[in-house]
mmCIF file of C-alpha atoms in Angstrom:
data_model
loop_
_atom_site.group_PDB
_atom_site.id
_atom_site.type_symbol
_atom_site.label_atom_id
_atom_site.label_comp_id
_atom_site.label_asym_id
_atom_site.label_seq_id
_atom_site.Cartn_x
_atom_site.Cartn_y
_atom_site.Cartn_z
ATOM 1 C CA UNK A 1 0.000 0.000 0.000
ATOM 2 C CA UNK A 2 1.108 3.395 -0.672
ATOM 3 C CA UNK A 3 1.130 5.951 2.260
ATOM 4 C CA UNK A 4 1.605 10.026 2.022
ATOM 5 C CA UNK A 5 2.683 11.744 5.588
ATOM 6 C CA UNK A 6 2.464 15.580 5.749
ATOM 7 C CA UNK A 7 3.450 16.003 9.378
ATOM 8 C CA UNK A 8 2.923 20.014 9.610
ATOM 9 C CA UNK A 9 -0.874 20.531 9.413
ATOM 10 C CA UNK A 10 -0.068 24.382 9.465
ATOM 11 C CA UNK A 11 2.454 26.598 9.002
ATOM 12 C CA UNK A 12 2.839 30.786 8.173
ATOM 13 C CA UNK A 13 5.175 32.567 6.797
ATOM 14 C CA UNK A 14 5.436 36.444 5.757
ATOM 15 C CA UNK A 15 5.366 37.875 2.757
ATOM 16 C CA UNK A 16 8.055 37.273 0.158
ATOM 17 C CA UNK A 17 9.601 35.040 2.492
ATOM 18 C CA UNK A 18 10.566 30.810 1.932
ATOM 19 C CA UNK A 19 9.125 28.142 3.302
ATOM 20 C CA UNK A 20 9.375 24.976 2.638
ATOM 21 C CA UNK A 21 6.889 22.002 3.123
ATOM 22 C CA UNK A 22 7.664 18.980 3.703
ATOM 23 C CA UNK A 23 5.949 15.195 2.568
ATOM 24 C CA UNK A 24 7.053 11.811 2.701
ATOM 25 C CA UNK A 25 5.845 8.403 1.739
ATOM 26 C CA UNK A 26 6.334 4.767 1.601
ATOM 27 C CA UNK A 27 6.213 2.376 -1.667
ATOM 28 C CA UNK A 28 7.269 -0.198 -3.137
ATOM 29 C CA UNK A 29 7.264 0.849 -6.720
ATOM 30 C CA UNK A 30 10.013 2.200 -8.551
ATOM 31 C CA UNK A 31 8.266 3.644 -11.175
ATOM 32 C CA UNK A 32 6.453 6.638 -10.522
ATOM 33 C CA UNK A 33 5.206 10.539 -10.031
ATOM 34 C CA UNK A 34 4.977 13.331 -6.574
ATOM 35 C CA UNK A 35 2.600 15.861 -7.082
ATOM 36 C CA UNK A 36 1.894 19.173 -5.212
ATOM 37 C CA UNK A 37 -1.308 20.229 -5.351
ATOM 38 C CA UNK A 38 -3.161 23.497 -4.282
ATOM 39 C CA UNK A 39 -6.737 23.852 -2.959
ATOM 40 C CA UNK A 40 -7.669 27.412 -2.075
ATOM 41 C CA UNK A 41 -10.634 28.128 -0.183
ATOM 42 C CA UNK A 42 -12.523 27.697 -3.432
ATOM 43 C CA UNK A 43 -11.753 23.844 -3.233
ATOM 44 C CA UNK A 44 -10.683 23.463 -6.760
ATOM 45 C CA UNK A 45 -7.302 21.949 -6.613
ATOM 46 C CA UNK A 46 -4.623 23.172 -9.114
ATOM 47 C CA UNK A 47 -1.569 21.793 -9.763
ATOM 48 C CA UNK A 48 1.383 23.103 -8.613
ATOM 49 C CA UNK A 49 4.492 20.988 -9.444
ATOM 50 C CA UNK A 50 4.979 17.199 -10.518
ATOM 51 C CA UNK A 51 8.414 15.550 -10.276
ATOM 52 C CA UNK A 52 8.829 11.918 -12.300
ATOM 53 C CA UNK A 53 10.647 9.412 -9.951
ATOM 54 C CA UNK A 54 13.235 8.337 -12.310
ATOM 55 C CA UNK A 55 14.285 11.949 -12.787
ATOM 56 C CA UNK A 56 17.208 12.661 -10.227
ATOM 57 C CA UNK A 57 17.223 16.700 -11.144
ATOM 58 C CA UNK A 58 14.752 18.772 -8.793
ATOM 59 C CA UNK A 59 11.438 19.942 -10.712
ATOM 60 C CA UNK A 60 11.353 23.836 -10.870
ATOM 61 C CA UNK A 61 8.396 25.702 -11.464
ATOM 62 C CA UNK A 62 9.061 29.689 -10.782
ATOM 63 C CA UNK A 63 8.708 30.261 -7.197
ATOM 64 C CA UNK A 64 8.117 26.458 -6.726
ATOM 65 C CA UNK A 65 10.855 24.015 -6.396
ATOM 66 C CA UNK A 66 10.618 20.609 -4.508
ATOM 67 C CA UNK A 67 13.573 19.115 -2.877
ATOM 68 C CA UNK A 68 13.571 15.127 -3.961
ATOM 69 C CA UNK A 69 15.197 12.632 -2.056
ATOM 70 C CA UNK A 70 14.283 9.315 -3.306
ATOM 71 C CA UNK A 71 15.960 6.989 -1.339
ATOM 72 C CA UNK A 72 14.396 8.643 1.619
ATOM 73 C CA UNK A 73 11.119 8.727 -0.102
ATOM 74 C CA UNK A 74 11.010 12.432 0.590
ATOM 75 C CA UNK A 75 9.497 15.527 -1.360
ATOM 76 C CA UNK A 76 9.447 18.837 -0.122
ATOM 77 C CA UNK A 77 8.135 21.465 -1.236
ATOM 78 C CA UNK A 78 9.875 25.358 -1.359
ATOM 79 C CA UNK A 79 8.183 28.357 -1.913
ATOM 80 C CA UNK A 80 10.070 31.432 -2.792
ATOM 81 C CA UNK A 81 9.075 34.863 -2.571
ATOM 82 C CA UNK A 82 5.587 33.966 -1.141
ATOM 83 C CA UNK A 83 2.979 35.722 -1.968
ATOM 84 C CA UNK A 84 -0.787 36.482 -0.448
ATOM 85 C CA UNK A 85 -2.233 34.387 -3.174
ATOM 86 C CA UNK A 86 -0.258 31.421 -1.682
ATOM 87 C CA UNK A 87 -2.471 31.021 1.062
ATOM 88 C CA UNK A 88 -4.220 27.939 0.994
ATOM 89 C CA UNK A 89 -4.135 23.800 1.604
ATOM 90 C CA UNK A 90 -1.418 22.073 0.026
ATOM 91 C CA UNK A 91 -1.598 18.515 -1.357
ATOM 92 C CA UNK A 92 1.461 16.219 -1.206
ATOM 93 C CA UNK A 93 0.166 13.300 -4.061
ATOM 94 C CA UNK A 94 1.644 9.759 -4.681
ATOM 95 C CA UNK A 95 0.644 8.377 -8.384
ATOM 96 C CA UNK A 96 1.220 5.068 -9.069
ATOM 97 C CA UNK A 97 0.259 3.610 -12.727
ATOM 98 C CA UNK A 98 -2.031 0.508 -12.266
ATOM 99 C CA UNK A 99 -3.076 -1.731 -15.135
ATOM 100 C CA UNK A 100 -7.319 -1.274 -15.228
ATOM 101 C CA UNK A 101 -6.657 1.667 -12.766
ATOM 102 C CA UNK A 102 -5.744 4.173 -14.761
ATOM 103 C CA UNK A 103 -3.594 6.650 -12.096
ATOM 104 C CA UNK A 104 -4.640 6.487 -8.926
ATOM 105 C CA UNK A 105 -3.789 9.336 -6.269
ATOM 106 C CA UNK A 106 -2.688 8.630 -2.962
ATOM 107 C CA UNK A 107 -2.995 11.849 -1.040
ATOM 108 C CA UNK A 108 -1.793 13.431 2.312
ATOM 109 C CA UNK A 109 -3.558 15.456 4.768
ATOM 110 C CA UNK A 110 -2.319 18.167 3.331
ATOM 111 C CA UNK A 111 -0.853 21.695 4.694
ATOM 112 C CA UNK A 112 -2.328 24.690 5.403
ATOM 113 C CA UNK A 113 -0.481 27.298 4.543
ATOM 114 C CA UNK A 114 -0.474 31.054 5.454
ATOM 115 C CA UNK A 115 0.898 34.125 4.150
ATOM 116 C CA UNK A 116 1.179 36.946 6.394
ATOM 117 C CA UNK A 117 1.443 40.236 5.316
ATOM 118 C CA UNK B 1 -15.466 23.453 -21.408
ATOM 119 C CA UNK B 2 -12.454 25.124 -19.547
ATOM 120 C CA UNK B 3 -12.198 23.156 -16.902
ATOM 121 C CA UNK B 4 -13.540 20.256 -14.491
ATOM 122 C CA UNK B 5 -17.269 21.163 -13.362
ATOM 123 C CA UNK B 6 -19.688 19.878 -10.653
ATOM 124 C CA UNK B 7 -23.162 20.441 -9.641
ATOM 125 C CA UNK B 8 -24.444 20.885 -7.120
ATOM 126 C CA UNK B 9 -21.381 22.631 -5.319
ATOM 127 C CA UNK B 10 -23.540 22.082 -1.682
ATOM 128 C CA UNK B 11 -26.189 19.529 -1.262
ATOM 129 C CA UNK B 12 -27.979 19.014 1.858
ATOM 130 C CA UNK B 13 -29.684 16.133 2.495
ATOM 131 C CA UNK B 14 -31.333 13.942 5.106
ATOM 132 C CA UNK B 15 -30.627 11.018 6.609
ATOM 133 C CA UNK B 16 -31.899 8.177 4.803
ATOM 134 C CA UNK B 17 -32.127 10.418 1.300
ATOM 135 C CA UNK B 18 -30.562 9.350 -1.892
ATOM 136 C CA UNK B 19 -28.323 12.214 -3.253
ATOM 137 C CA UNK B 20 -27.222 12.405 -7.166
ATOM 138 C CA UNK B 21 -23.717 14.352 -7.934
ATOM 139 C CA UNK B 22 -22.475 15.359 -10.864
ATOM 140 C CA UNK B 23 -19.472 15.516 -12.865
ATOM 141 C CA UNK B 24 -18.714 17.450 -15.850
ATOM 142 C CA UNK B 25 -15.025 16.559 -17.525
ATOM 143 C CA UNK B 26 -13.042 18.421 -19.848
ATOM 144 C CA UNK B 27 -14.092 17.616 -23.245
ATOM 145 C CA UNK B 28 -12.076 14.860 -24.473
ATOM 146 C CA UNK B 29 -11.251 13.352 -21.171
ATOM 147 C CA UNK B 30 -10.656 9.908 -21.323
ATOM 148 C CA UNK B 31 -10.201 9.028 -17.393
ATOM 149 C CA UNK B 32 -12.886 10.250 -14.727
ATOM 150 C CA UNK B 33 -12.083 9.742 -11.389
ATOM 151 C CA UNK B 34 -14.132 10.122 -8.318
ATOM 152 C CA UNK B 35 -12.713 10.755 -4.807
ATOM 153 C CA UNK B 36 -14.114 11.688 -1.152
ATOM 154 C CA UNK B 37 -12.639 14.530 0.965
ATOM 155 C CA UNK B 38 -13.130 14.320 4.653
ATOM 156 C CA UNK B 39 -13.248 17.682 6.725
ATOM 157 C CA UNK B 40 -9.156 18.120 7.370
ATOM 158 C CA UNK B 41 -8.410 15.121 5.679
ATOM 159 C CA UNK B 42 -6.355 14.540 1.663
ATOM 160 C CA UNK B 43 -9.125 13.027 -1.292
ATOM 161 C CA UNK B 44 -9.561 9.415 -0.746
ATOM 162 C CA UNK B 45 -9.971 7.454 -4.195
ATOM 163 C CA UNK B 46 -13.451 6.583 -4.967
ATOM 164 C CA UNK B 47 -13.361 4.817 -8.075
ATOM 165 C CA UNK B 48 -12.170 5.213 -11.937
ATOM 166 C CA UNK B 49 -13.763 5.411 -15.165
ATOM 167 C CA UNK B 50 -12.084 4.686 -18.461
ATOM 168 C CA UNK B 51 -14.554 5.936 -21.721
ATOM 169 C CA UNK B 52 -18.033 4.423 -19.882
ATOM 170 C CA UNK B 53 -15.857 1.421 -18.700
ATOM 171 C CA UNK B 54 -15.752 1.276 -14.511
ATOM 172 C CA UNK B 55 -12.491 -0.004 -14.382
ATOM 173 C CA UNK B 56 -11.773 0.129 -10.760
ATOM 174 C CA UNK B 57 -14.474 0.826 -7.632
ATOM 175 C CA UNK B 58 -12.495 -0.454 -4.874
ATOM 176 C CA UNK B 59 -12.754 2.750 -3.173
ATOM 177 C CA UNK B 60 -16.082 2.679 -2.903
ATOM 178 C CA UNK B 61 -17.129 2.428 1.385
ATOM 179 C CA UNK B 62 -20.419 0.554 1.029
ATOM 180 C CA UNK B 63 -22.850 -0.784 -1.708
ATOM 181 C CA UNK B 64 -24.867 2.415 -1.320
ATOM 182 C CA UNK B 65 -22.389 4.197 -3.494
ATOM 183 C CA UNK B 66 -22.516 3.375 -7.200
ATOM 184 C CA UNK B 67 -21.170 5.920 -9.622
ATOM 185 C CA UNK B 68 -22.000 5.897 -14.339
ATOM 186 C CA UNK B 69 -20.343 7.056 -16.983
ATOM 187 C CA UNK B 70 -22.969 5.803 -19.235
ATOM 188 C CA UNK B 71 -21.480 7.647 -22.831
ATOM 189 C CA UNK B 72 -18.167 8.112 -21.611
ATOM 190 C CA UNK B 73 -18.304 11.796 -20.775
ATOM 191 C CA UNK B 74 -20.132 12.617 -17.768
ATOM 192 C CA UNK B 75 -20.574 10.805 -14.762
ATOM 193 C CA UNK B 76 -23.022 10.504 -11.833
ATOM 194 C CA UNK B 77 -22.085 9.560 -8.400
ATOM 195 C CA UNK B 78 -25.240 8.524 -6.678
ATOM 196 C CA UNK B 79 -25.116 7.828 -2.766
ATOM 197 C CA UNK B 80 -28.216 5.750 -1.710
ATOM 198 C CA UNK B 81 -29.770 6.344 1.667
ATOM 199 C CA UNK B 82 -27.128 8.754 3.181
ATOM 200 C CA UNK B 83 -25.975 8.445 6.501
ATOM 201 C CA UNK B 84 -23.825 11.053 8.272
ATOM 202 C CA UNK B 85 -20.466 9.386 8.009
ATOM 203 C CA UNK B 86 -21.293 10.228 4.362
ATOM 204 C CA UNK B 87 -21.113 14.098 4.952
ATOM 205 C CA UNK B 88 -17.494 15.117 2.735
ATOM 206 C CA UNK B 89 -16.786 16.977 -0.027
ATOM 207 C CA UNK B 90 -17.079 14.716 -3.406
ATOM 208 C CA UNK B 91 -13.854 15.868 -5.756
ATOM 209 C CA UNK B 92 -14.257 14.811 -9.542
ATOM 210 C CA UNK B 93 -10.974 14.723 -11.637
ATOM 211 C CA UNK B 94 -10.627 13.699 -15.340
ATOM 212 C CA UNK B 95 -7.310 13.094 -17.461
ATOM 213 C CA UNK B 96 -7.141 13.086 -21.080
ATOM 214 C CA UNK B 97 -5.799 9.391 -21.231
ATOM 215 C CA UNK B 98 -5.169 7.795 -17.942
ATOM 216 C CA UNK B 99 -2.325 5.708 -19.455
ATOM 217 C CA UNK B 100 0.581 7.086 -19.433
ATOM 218 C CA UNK B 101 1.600 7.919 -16.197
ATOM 219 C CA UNK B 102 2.942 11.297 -16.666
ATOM 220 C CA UNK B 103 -0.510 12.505 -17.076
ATOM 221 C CA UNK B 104 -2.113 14.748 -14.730
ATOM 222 C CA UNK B 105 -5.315 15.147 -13.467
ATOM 223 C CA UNK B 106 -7.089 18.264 -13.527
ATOM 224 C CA UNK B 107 -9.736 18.556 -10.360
ATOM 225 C CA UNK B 108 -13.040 19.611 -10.296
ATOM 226 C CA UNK B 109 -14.450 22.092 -7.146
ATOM 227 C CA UNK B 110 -16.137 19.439 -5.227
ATOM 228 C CA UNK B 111 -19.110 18.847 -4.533
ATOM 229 C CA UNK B 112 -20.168 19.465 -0.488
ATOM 230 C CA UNK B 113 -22.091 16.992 0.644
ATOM 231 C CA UNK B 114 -23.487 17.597 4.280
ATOM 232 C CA UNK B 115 -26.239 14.673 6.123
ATOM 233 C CA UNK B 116 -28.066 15.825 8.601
#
């Protein structure tokens, strides 16, 4: 079975400031993808970065960077610079590619994140 | 359309009542997938749609949660006789071909689903 741990259920930070985020999880597989997700108070969730498992360079995406450590099964999550419009719930995501099951998402309990003017 | 839609975004409903949700994917969206947010908790996979095909429901907590796709674009989660325990916001997310694995899935707003 595949588990996702986000062991800070909140955390702040002020404005144009880094924080980081941090996620960890447990599988067997070898083959497969980390997602950070973002669910404002609006619920929809929007992608925020994806890293592929086999890749060993760190996925970049602006102020978003994660911090991939595969042999510790860790994925963190940096945001630079943050801004108001950060504020929300993050998702750590596991996806593992099942035959008949399409991907299937294994979530955390996500992070709530924030931003203090 | 745009994006992922749902309807109705709150439902209400009492115990015992059967509740319909609905899920509107991107057009062209191969994969549906259903999943079940607790209050503080990550989505929980429901189950998975391929075209009309249910190809896995193992997510699904009881026999009084069946979910269609019956022409492969829309999809109906239906909850029969809702308890409390069933009270959670119902997340819909579709990809455009659920096989490769470096696809992503693009979420829906939910649907809130609160048993009184």
């Amino acid at each position: 079975a595949q588990t996702v741990t986000q062991s800070q259920p909140e955390m702040s930070v002020q404005e144009a400031e880094t924080v980081t985020l941090s996620c960890t999880y447990d599988t067997s597989e070898n083959n497969y993808y980390l997602f950070w997700y973002k669910q404002p108070p609006s619920r929809q969730m929007i992608l925020v970065i994806r890293q592929e498992a086999y890749k060993q360079q760190n996925a970049t995406e602006n102020r978003f960077s994660v911090n991939f450590q595969k042999a510790a099964k860790s994925f963190s999550l940096k945001i630079s610079d943050s801004q108001l419009g950060d504020t929300a719930m993050y998702f750590c995501a596991f996806m593992k590619h099942g035959l008949g099951t399409g991907n299937q998402f294994y979530f955390g309990t996500g992070t709530s994140l924030t931003v203090i003017p | 359309g745009a994006g992922v839609s749902q309807s109705p975004r709150y439902k209400v409903a009492k115990r015992g009542q059967d509740v319909a949700l609905r899920c509107d994917p991107i057009s062209g969206h191969v994969s549906l997938f259903w999943y079940q947010q607790a209050l503080g908790q990550g989505p929980e996979f429901l189950t998975y749609f391929q075209n009309e095909a249910q190809l896995d429901k193992s997510g699904l907590p009881s026999d009084r949660f069946f979910a269609e796709r019956p022409e492969g674009s829309v999809s109906t989660l239906k909850i029969q006789r809702t308890q409390q325990e069933d009270s959670a916001v119902y997340l819909c997310a579709s990809s455009l071909i659920g096989r490769i694995l470096q696809e992503t899935q693009y979420f829906g707003p939910g649907t809130r689903l609160l048993v009184l």
